[in-house]
Coordinates of C-alpha atoms in Angstrom, one line a residue:
Chain A
M3 CA 40.9 32.3 66.1
G4 CA 41.0 32.4 62.3
V5 CA 38.4 34.0 60.0
T6 CA 35.5 31.7 59.1
Q7 CA 34.3 31.1 55.6
G8 CA 31.1 32.9 56.5
E9 CA 33.0 36.0 57.7
T10 CA 35.1 36.0 54.5
I11 CA 31.9 35.8 52.3
A12 CA 30.3 38.6 54.4
A13 CA 33.4 40.8 54.0
E14 CA 33.5 40.2 50.2
N15 CA 29.7 41.0 50.0
S16 CA 30.3 44.2 51.9
D17 CA 33.1 45.1 49.6
L18 CA 30.8 44.5 46.6
D19 CA 28.1 46.6 48.2
R20 CA 30.5 49.5 48.7
K21 CA 31.6 49.2 45.0
I22 CA 28.0 49.3 43.9
D23 CA 27.3 52.4 46.1
F24 CA 30.2 54.2 44.6
L25 CA 28.9 53.6 41.1
A26 CA 26.6 56.6 41.8
F27 CA 29.7 58.9 41.8
E28 CA 31.4 57.5 38.7
P29 CA 31.7 60.0 35.9
A30 CA 29.6 59.3 32.9
G31 CA 30.3 59.4 29.2
T32 CA 28.7 61.8 26.7
D33 CA 25.3 61.6 25.1
L34 CA 24.5 61.4 21.5
T35 CA 24.8 64.9 20.0
D36 CA 22.5 66.6 17.5
F37 CA 25.0 65.8 14.8
D38 CA 25.1 62.2 15.8
F39 CA 21.3 62.0 15.5
K40 CA 21.5 63.5 12.1
M41 CA 24.2 61.0 11.0
L42 CA 22.2 58.1 12.4
A43 CA 19.1 59.4 10.5
L44 CA 21.1 59.8 7.3
T45 CA 22.6 56.3 7.5
G46 CA 19.6 54.5 9.1
I47 CA 16.6 56.1 7.3
V48 CA 17.6 58.2 4.3
A49 CA 20.3 55.9 2.8
P50 CA 18.1 52.8 3.1
A51 CA 15.1 54.6 1.6
L52 CA 17.2 55.6 -1.4
L53 CA 18.6 52.1 -1.7
L54 CA 15.1 50.6 -1.6
L55 CA 13.9 53.0 -4.3
W56 CA 16.9 52.1 -6.5
G57 CA 16.3 48.4 -6.0
W58 CA 12.6 48.7 -6.9
A59 CA 13.2 50.8 -10.0
Chain B
M4 CA 36.1 37.8 44.5
S5 CA 38.0 39.9 42.0
G6 CA 41.5 39.1 40.6
S7 CA 44.6 40.6 42.0
G8 CA 48.1 41.3 40.8
T9 CA 49.5 43.4 38.0
N10 CA 48.3 41.2 35.1
V11 CA 44.6 41.1 36.0
N12 CA 42.6 42.0 32.9
L13 CA 39.7 44.4 33.0
D14 CA 37.0 41.8 32.8
Q15 CA 38.5 39.8 35.6
A16 CA 38.6 43.0 37.7
I17 CA 35.1 44.3 37.1
G18 CA 33.1 41.4 35.6
S19 CA 29.7 42.7 34.6
L20 CA 30.0 45.9 36.7
P21 CA 30.3 49.1 34.5
V22 CA 33.6 49.8 32.8
P23 CA 35.0 53.0 34.4
L24 CA 35.1 55.9 32.0
S25 CA 38.9 56.1 32.3
Q26 CA 39.2 52.6 31.0
R27 CA 36.7 53.0 28.1
N28 CA 39.6 53.6 25.7
W29 CA 38.6 51.9 22.5
G30 CA 38.5 54.3 19.5
G31 CA 36.1 54.1 16.6
L32 CA 38.5 52.1 14.4
L33 CA 39.1 49.4 17.0
A34 CA 35.4 49.2 17.8
G35 CA 34.8 48.9 14.1
A36 CA 37.3 46.1 13.7
V37 CA 35.9 44.1 16.6
S38 CA 32.3 44.8 15.3
I39 CA 33.2 43.5 11.8
T40 CA 34.8 40.5 13.4
A41 CA 31.6 39.8 15.3
G42 CA 29.3 40.5 12.3
V43 CA 30.9 38.6 9.5
A44 CA 30.9 34.8 9.7
T45 CA 29.5 32.0 7.6
W46 CA 26.0 33.2 8.6
S47 CA 26.5 36.1 6.2
F48 CA 26.5 33.6 3.3
V49 CA 23.6 31.7 4.7
V50 CA 21.5 34.9 4.9
G51 CA 22.6 36.0 1.4
G52 CA 21.7 32.6 0.0
F53 CA 18.3 32.7 1.7
T54 CA 17.6 36.1 0.2
A55 CA 18.4 34.7 -3.3
N56 CA 15.2 32.7 -2.9
Y57 CA 13.1 35.8 -3.2
V58 CA 14.8 38.5 -5.3
D59 CA 17.3 39.1 -8.1
A60 CA 20.7 40.8 -7.6
R61 CA 19.6 44.4 -7.8
M62 CA 16.6 44.1 -5.5
G63 CA 18.6 41.8 -3.2
T64 CA 21.5 44.2 -3.0
A65 CA 19.2 47.0 -2.0
A66 CA 17.1 44.9 0.4
M67 CA 20.2 43.4 2.2
L68 CA 22.1 46.7 2.6
A69 CA 18.9 48.6 3.6
G70 CA 17.8 45.9 6.0
G71 CA 21.1 45.9 7.7
L72 CA 21.2 49.7 8.0
I73 CA 17.6 50.1 9.3
S74 CA 17.9 47.4 12.0
Q75 CA 21.3 48.6 13.1
F76 CA 19.9 52.2 13.3
L77 CA 17.3 50.9 15.7
I78 CA 19.7 48.8 17.7
S79 CA 22.1 51.8 17.9
L80 CA 19.4 54.0 19.4
A81 CA 18.5 51.2 21.9
Q82 CA 22.0 50.3 23.0
I83 CA 24.7 52.9 22.3
P84 CA 23.4 55.6 24.7
P85 CA 23.3 53.5 27.9
V86 CA 26.3 51.3 27.0
T87 CA 28.7 54.2 26.1
K88 CA 27.5 56.6 28.7
Y89 CA 27.6 54.3 31.7
G90 CA 29.9 51.4 30.5
L91 CA 27.1 48.8 30.8
E92 CA 26.7 45.4 29.2
T93 CA 23.5 44.6 27.3
V94 CA 21.4 42.7 29.8
T95 CA 21.9 45.3 32.5
T96 CA 20.4 48.0 30.2
T97 CA 17.1 46.1 30.3
K98 CA 16.5 46.4 34.1
P99 CA 14.8 49.8 34.0
Q100 CA 12.3 48.4 31.3
L101 CA 11.8 44.9 32.5
G102 CA 12.6 45.1 36.2
T103 CA 15.4 43.7 38.3
R104 CA 14.2 40.1 38.0
G105 CA 12.4 40.7 34.6
S106 CA 15.7 41.3 33.0
A107 CA 16.4 37.6 33.4
F108 CA 14.1 37.1 30.4
A109 CA 16.5 39.4 28.4
L110 CA 19.4 37.3 29.7
F111 CA 17.6 34.1 28.5
V112 CA 17.1 35.6 25.0
Q113 CA 20.6 37.0 24.9
Y114 CA 22.2 33.7 26.0
L115 CA 20.3 31.5 23.6
T116 CA 21.0 33.9 20.7
L117 CA 24.7 34.1 21.4
I118 CA 25.4 30.5 22.3
G119 CA 23.0 29.1 19.8
W120 CA 24.7 31.0 17.0
N121 CA 28.1 30.0 18.4
C122 CA 27.2 26.4 18.1
V123 CA 26.2 26.9 14.5
L124 CA 29.4 28.7 13.7
I125 CA 31.8 26.2 15.4
I126 CA 30.0 23.1 14.1
F127 CA 30.3 24.6 10.6
L128 CA 33.9 25.4 11.2
G129 CA 34.6 21.9 12.4
R130 CA 32.8 20.4 9.3
A131 CA 34.8 22.8 7.0
I132 CA 38.1 21.6 8.5
G133 CA 37.0 18.0 8.1
A134 CA 36.0 18.4 4.5
S135 CA 39.1 20.4 3.6
L136 CA 41.4 17.7 5.1
V137 CA 39.6 15.0 3.1
Q138 CA 39.9 17.1 -0.1
L139 CA 43.6 17.6 0.5
G140 CA 44.0 13.8 1.0
L141 CA 45.2 14.2 4.6
I142 CA 42.5 12.1 6.1
T143 CA 40.0 9.6 4.8
A144 CA 36.2 10.1 4.6
E145 CA 35.6 7.4 7.3
I146 CA 37.0 9.6 10.0
Q147 CA 35.8 12.9 8.7
E148 CA 33.0 13.3 11.1
G149 CA 35.1 12.4 14.1
V150 CA 37.8 14.9 13.0
A151 CA 35.0 17.6 12.5
T152 CA 33.8 17.0 16.1
A153 CA 37.3 17.1 17.5
A154 CA 38.1 20.3 15.6
A155 CA 34.9 21.9 16.9
V156 CA 35.7 20.9 20.5
L157 CA 39.3 22.1 20.3
T158 CA 38.2 25.4 18.8
T159 CA 35.8 25.9 21.7
F160 CA 38.6 25.3 24.1
G161 CA 40.7 27.8 22.2
I162 CA 37.8 30.3 22.6
W163 CA 38.0 29.8 26.3
V164 CA 41.7 30.4 26.4
L165 CA 41.3 33.7 24.4
L166 CA 38.4 34.7 26.7
L167 CA 40.7 34.5 29.7
M168 CA 42.2 37.7 28.3
G169 CA 38.8 39.4 28.4
A170 CA 38.3 42.5 26.4
E171 CA 42.0 42.6 25.6
G172 CA 41.6 39.3 23.7
L173 CA 38.8 40.8 21.6
K174 CA 41.0 43.8 20.8
Y175 CA 43.9 41.7 19.4
T176 CA 41.8 39.1 17.7
G177 CA 39.5 41.7 16.2
V178 CA 42.2 43.6 14.3
V179 CA 43.7 40.4 12.9
V180 CA 40.4 38.9 11.9
A181 CA 39.0 42.2 10.4
I182 CA 42.1 42.5 8.1
G183 CA 41.7 38.8 7.1
I184 CA 38.0 39.3 6.4
F185 CA 38.6 42.3 4.2
V186 CA 41.3 40.7 2.1
I187 CA 39.6 37.3 1.6
G188 CA 36.2 38.8 1.2
T189 CA 37.5 41.0 -1.6
W190 CA 39.1 38.0 -3.2
M191 CA 35.8 36.1 -3.2
Y192 CA 34.0 39.0 -4.9
V193 CA 36.8 39.2 -7.6
L194 CA 36.6 35.4 -8.1
L195 CA 32.8 35.5 -8.5
V196 CA 32.8 38.4 -11.0
Q197 CA 35.8 37.0 -13.0
T198 CA 34.2 33.6 -13.3
Y199 CA 30.6 34.5 -14.1
G200 CA 30.7 38.2 -15.1
V201 CA 28.5 41.1 -13.9
S202 CA 25.9 40.5 -16.6
A203 CA 25.2 36.9 -15.5
I204 CA 24.9 37.9 -11.9
A205 CA 22.6 40.8 -12.7
S206 CA 20.3 38.8 -14.9
A207 CA 20.0 35.7 -12.7
K208 CA 16.5 35.0 -11.5
P209 CA 15.5 34.4 -7.9
V210 CA 15.5 30.7 -6.9
A211 CA 12.1 30.2 -5.3
P212 CA 10.0 33.4 -5.1
L213 CA 6.7 33.6 -3.3
P214 CA 3.6 33.7 -5.5
Q215 CA 2.3 36.9 -3.9
G216 CA 4.1 39.2 -6.4
R217 CA 7.2 41.4 -6.7
L218 CA 6.5 43.7 -3.8
M219 CA 5.9 40.9 -1.3
N220 CA 9.1 39.2 -2.3
Y221 CA 11.0 42.5 -2.0
S222 CA 9.5 43.0 1.5
V223 CA 10.3 39.5 2.6
A224 CA 13.9 39.9 1.4
L225 CA 14.2 43.1 3.4
E226 CA 12.7 41.2 6.4
V227 CA 15.4 38.5 6.2
L228 CA 18.0 41.2 6.9
L229 CA 15.9 43.1 9.4
V230 CA 15.4 40.2 11.7
S231 CA 18.9 38.8 11.2
T232 CA 20.5 42.1 12.0
L233 CA 18.4 42.5 15.1
G234 CA 20.5 39.7 16.6
W235 CA 23.4 42.2 17.0
W236 CA 21.4 43.6 20.0
A237 CA 22.8 40.8 22.1
Y238 CA 26.4 41.7 21.2
M239 CA 26.4 45.5 21.6
G240 CA 27.3 45.8 25.3
S241 CA 30.2 43.5 25.1
M242 CA 31.9 45.6 22.4
F243 CA 30.7 49.2 22.8
R244 CA 31.0 49.4 26.6
M245 CA 34.7 49.8 25.9
V246 CA 34.0 53.1 24.0
G247 CA 33.7 56.2 26.0
T248 CA 31.6 58.5 23.8
A249 CA 28.5 57.8 21.9
S250 CA 29.8 59.7 18.9
K251 CA 32.7 57.2 18.5
A252 CA 30.4 54.3 18.6
I253 CA 27.7 55.1 16.0
Y254 CA 30.0 54.9 13.0
P255 CA 31.5 51.5 13.7
S256 CA 28.0 50.3 14.7
M257 CA 26.4 51.4 11.5
G258 CA 29.5 50.7 9.3
S259 CA 30.3 47.3 10.5
L260 CA 27.2 45.7 11.9
G261 CA 24.8 47.6 9.6
L262 CA 26.6 47.8 6.3
G263 CA 29.7 45.6 6.6
W264 CA 28.1 42.2 7.4
A265 CA 25.4 42.8 4.8
A266 CA 28.1 43.6 2.2
V267 CA 29.8 40.3 2.8
G268 CA 26.4 38.6 2.7
L269 CA 26.0 39.9 -0.9
I270 CA 28.7 37.3 -1.8
G271 CA 26.2 34.6 -0.7
L272 CA 23.3 36.4 -2.6
Y273 CA 25.2 36.5 -5.9
A274 CA 26.6 33.0 -5.5
G275 CA 23.1 31.7 -4.6
L276 CA 21.7 33.3 -7.7
V277 CA 24.3 32.5 -10.3
V278 CA 25.9 29.3 -8.9
G279 CA 22.9 27.9 -7.0
Q280 CA 25.1 27.5 -3.9
P281 CA 25.8 30.3 -1.4
D282 CA 28.4 28.3 0.6
P283 CA 31.8 29.4 -0.5
T284 CA 33.5 26.3 0.8
V285 CA 31.6 24.5 -2.0
W286 CA 31.5 26.9 -5.0
I287 CA 35.0 28.3 -4.7
V288 CA 36.5 24.8 -4.6
E289 CA 34.4 23.9 -7.7
I290 CA 35.7 26.8 -9.7
A291 CA 39.1 27.3 -8.4
G292 CA 40.2 23.9 -6.9
P293 CA 41.2 22.6 -3.5
V294 CA 44.0 25.0 -2.9
A295 CA 41.6 27.9 -3.2
G296 CA 39.5 26.0 -0.7
V297 CA 42.3 26.5 1.8
G298 CA 41.8 30.3 1.4
V299 CA 38.1 29.9 2.1
L300 CA 38.9 27.7 5.0
T301 CA 41.1 30.4 6.4
F302 CA 38.3 32.9 6.0
V303 CA 35.9 30.5 7.8
I304 CA 38.3 29.9 10.7
L305 CA 39.0 33.6 11.1
S306 CA 35.5 34.9 10.8
N307 CA 33.7 32.1 12.7
L308 CA 36.2 32.1 15.5
G309 CA 36.1 35.9 15.8
S310 CA 32.3 36.0 15.9
A311 CA 32.1 33.1 18.4
L312 CA 34.7 34.8 20.6
V313 CA 32.7 38.1 20.7
G314 CA 29.5 36.1 21.3
A315 CA 31.0 34.1 24.2
H316 CA 32.4 37.3 25.8
A317 CA 29.0 38.9 25.6
A318 CA 27.3 35.8 27.0
T319 CA 29.8 35.7 29.9
L320 CA 29.0 39.3 30.8
G321 CA 25.3 38.6 30.7
F322 CA 25.7 35.4 32.8
G323 CA 27.7 37.4 35.3
Q324 CA 24.5 39.5 36.0
L325 CA 23.1 36.6 38.1
P326 CA 23.9 37.4 41.7
A327 CA 25.2 34.0 42.6
V328 CA 27.5 34.0 39.6
A329 CA 28.8 37.5 40.3
R330 CA 29.7 36.7 43.9
N331 CA 31.0 33.2 43.6
L332 CA 32.6 32.5 40.2
S333 CA 35.9 33.9 38.9
W334 CA 36.2 35.1 35.3
A335 CA 37.9 31.9 34.3
S336 CA 35.0 29.8 35.8
K337 CA 32.3 32.0 34.3
T338 CA 33.8 31.8 30.8
F339 CA 34.1 28.0 31.0
A340 CA 30.6 27.6 32.4
V341 CA 29.1 29.6 29.5
L342 CA 30.8 27.3 27.0
I343 CA 29.7 24.0 28.5
P344 CA 26.5 23.8 26.4
M345 CA 28.6 24.3 23.3
F346 CA 30.8 21.4 24.2
I347 CA 27.7 19.2 24.8
V348 CA 26.0 20.2 21.5
E349 CA 29.2 19.7 19.5
M350 CA 29.9 16.3 20.9
F351 CA 26.4 14.8 21.0
F352 CA 23.8 16.8 19.1
S353 CA 25.6 18.6 16.3
T354 CA 23.5 17.2 13.4
A355 CA 20.2 17.6 15.1
F356 CA 21.1 21.1 16.2
Y357 CA 22.4 22.3 12.9
D358 CA 19.4 21.0 10.9
N359 CA 16.9 22.8 13.2
I360 CA 18.8 26.0 13.9
G361 CA 16.5 28.1 11.7
T362 CA 13.4 27.2 13.8
F363 CA 15.3 27.9 17.0
M364 CA 16.7 31.2 15.9
A365 CA 13.5 32.5 14.4
F366 CA 11.7 32.3 17.8
I367 CA 14.6 34.1 19.5
G368 CA 14.6 36.9 17.0
I369 CA 11.0 37.8 17.4
F370 CA 11.6 38.9 21.0
I371 CA 14.5 41.2 20.2
A372 CA 12.4 43.5 18.0
P373 CA 10.0 44.6 20.8
I374 CA 12.9 44.8 23.3
V375 CA 14.5 47.4 20.9
G376 CA 11.2 49.3 20.7
V377 CA 10.8 49.4 24.4
Q378 CA 14.3 50.6 25.1
I379 CA 14.1 53.4 22.5
V380 CA 11.0 54.7 24.1
D381 CA 12.4 54.4 27.6
W382 CA 15.7 56.3 26.8
F383 CA 14.3 59.1 24.7
A384 CA 10.5 59.5 25.2
F385 CA 10.8 59.0 29.0
K386 CA 14.4 60.5 29.0
R387 CA 15.6 57.9 31.4
I388 CA 19.1 58.0 29.8
H389 CA 19.7 61.2 31.7
R390 CA 18.6 60.0 35.2
L391 CA 19.5 56.3 35.1
H392 CA 20.5 55.2 38.7
V393 CA 23.4 53.0 38.0
P394 CA 23.8 51.4 41.5
S395 CA 20.1 50.2 41.3
L396 CA 21.1 48.2 38.2
F397 CA 23.4 46.0 40.4
R398 CA 21.1 45.6 43.4
H399 CA 19.0 42.4 43.3
D400 CA 16.4 43.4 46.0
R401 CA 14.1 46.2 47.1
R402 CA 17.1 48.6 47.4
S403 CA 17.0 48.8 43.6
C404 CA 14.6 51.5 42.4
Y405 CA 13.9 49.1 39.4
W406 CA 12.4 46.5 41.7
Y407 CA 8.8 47.6 40.7
L408 CA 6.5 44.7 41.6
G409 CA 8.4 41.7 42.9
G410 CA 11.3 42.5 40.6
F411 CA 9.2 42.8 37.5
N412 CA 8.0 45.7 35.4
I413 CA 4.7 44.2 34.2
V414 CA 4.2 46.9 31.6
G415 CA 7.6 46.1 30.1
M416 CA 7.0 42.3 30.1
L417 CA 3.6 42.7 28.5
S418 CA 5.0 45.0 25.8
L419 CA 7.4 42.4 24.8
A420 CA 4.7 39.8 24.5
L421 CA 2.5 42.1 22.4
G422 CA 5.4 42.9 20.1
A423 CA 6.3 39.2 19.7
L424 CA 2.6 38.4 19.0
T425 CA 2.6 41.1 16.3
Y426 CA 5.5 39.5 14.6
V427 CA 4.0 36.0 14.6
L428 CA 0.6 37.3 13.4
L429 CA 2.3 38.9 10.4
L430 CA 4.9 36.4 9.4
D431 CA 5.6 32.7 10.1
P432 CA 9.1 33.0 11.5
V433 CA 9.9 29.4 10.6
T434 CA 8.9 29.2 7.0
F435 CA 9.1 33.0 6.3
V436 CA 5.7 32.8 4.6
P437 CA 3.6 36.0 5.3
N438 CA 0.4 35.5 7.2
S439 CA -1.0 38.8 5.9
D440 CA -0.8 40.8 2.7
I441 CA 0.1 43.9 4.8
V442 CA 3.6 42.5 5.2
Q443 CA 4.4 43.7 1.7
Y444 CA 4.1 47.3 2.9
T445 CA 5.3 47.0 6.5
T446 CA 7.6 43.9 6.9
A447 CA 7.1 42.1 10.2
S448 CA 10.1 43.3 12.4
L449 CA 9.3 47.0 12.0
P450 CA 5.6 46.7 13.3
S451 CA 6.9 44.5 16.1
V452 CA 9.4 47.2 17.2
V453 CA 6.6 49.9 16.9
V454 CA 4.0 47.8 18.8
G455 CA 6.5 47.0 21.5
G456 CA 7.5 50.6 21.9
L457 CA 3.9 52.0 21.7
A458 CA 2.5 49.5 24.2
Y459 CA 5.3 50.4 26.6
Y460 CA 4.7 54.1 26.1
I461 CA 0.9 53.9 26.7
G462 CA 1.2 51.3 29.5
M463 CA 3.8 53.2 31.4
R464 CA 1.8 56.5 31.1
L465 CA -1.3 54.8 32.3
F466 CA -0.1 52.3 34.8
G467 CA 3.7 52.5 35.2
D468 CA 6.1 54.1 37.6
L469 CA 7.7 56.7 35.3
D470 CA 10.2 58.1 37.7
P471 CA 11.4 55.4 40.2
E472 CA 14.7 57.2 40.6
A473 CA 12.9 60.0 42.3
R474 CA 12.2 57.8 45.3
L475 CA 15.9 57.5 46.0
K476 CA 16.2 61.3 46.2
Q477 CA 13.4 61.3 48.8

């Protein structure tokens, strides 16, 4: 007897479930460092504030 | 379900699942090139021209650059940590805050933002091609509209073909388009300054300032860039999930999507002030002739196609979050399905859509501000970035720890509503007329971000499940 469509779909879903389970063991990238936060603050807060003061003057 | 064979691209293989760390191989320069490709399009000139209504060149320059940087700073905090650490696309990152089913609202906002803007860009591109062919005498005015429609449809089909390459398509297109944008953008600046001079640009008055005074106009000009830049939230996952470290992502994010797109928008500001027309396909042809118009057309094709490609890629990844789509559609089918509304709008509703896009987009934008506030609080105040349970992001039932109540995090959803309400109470998003004098001190987007984030913080502390991941350990 051949494999039915339902059995194929079930097998594929089971395969996807296994992939999702294994996501818990995937290595993760790195977090923002203190230096990154400082650069973000510099470009996202300090620089715009200076620009706005310059524009208003 | 997934592709097979040696030539399968990354998106075909993993769809909207996380990109494995080993394959997150885009460096900062490549991410920057793809970002500038996404960020710069004819919308830059539209936004610049709109800003010219309120302020002169000096104030406009400051407001546009500052607005781009401030909003992109907030978006970077909301998106770069989860996207680069776990290889996630944007809609997936909202599941801890909105719930497994609640994130469908984020998908709705993302999809309308991306495809809505894509329609604008490709309709504009089609019209630019039609107008250029008439100016060059290659077609008659009678068939211009038909040619514009055909060009738009063919371009959308071309986007689909490029999308079949997935992230690889973005990589190759991004580098070419970024170089083209830089070269032609510089040429536009030079042409403007050579024709009119710095003094004329600097002394030009705003076109239609509000009567509420200099500070209010300055604040509204800032708001134009704040709310426009917030739209990049929808694009972040598509691009930056290919970058493996947060440090490599923040510079292209701030440089391209914060500063770069605003810097090109300044061309629209200065042209709007001194020429009275921000659209370069009009003013450049007037001062430099139809051959120069070909150069502008090249810019329009490159920049609009590039932005639309990145937008369609992001929309496909978001669309792939739907369980039925993830299980049943191939990458080719998903990408085509995402583009179907574009084909329909381009063929049957292009004029009606283009004339009302401002209204449509304004109401999309007001929901993104509180989403950003909610996400920043969740990652950093509640430190969820360190304990995110990635498998739960791809479960669509009670097995997910982000199921909350029937798939919805009520606190998150209500926080979005409060943030959006804040925006509308402060500023009419359609007319951009302030509803309160306080806007001159606060803008409207920034309070919306703060209210969304604060409501989420207080609501989760009082009523929410702060550590759903702990249940899994039990």
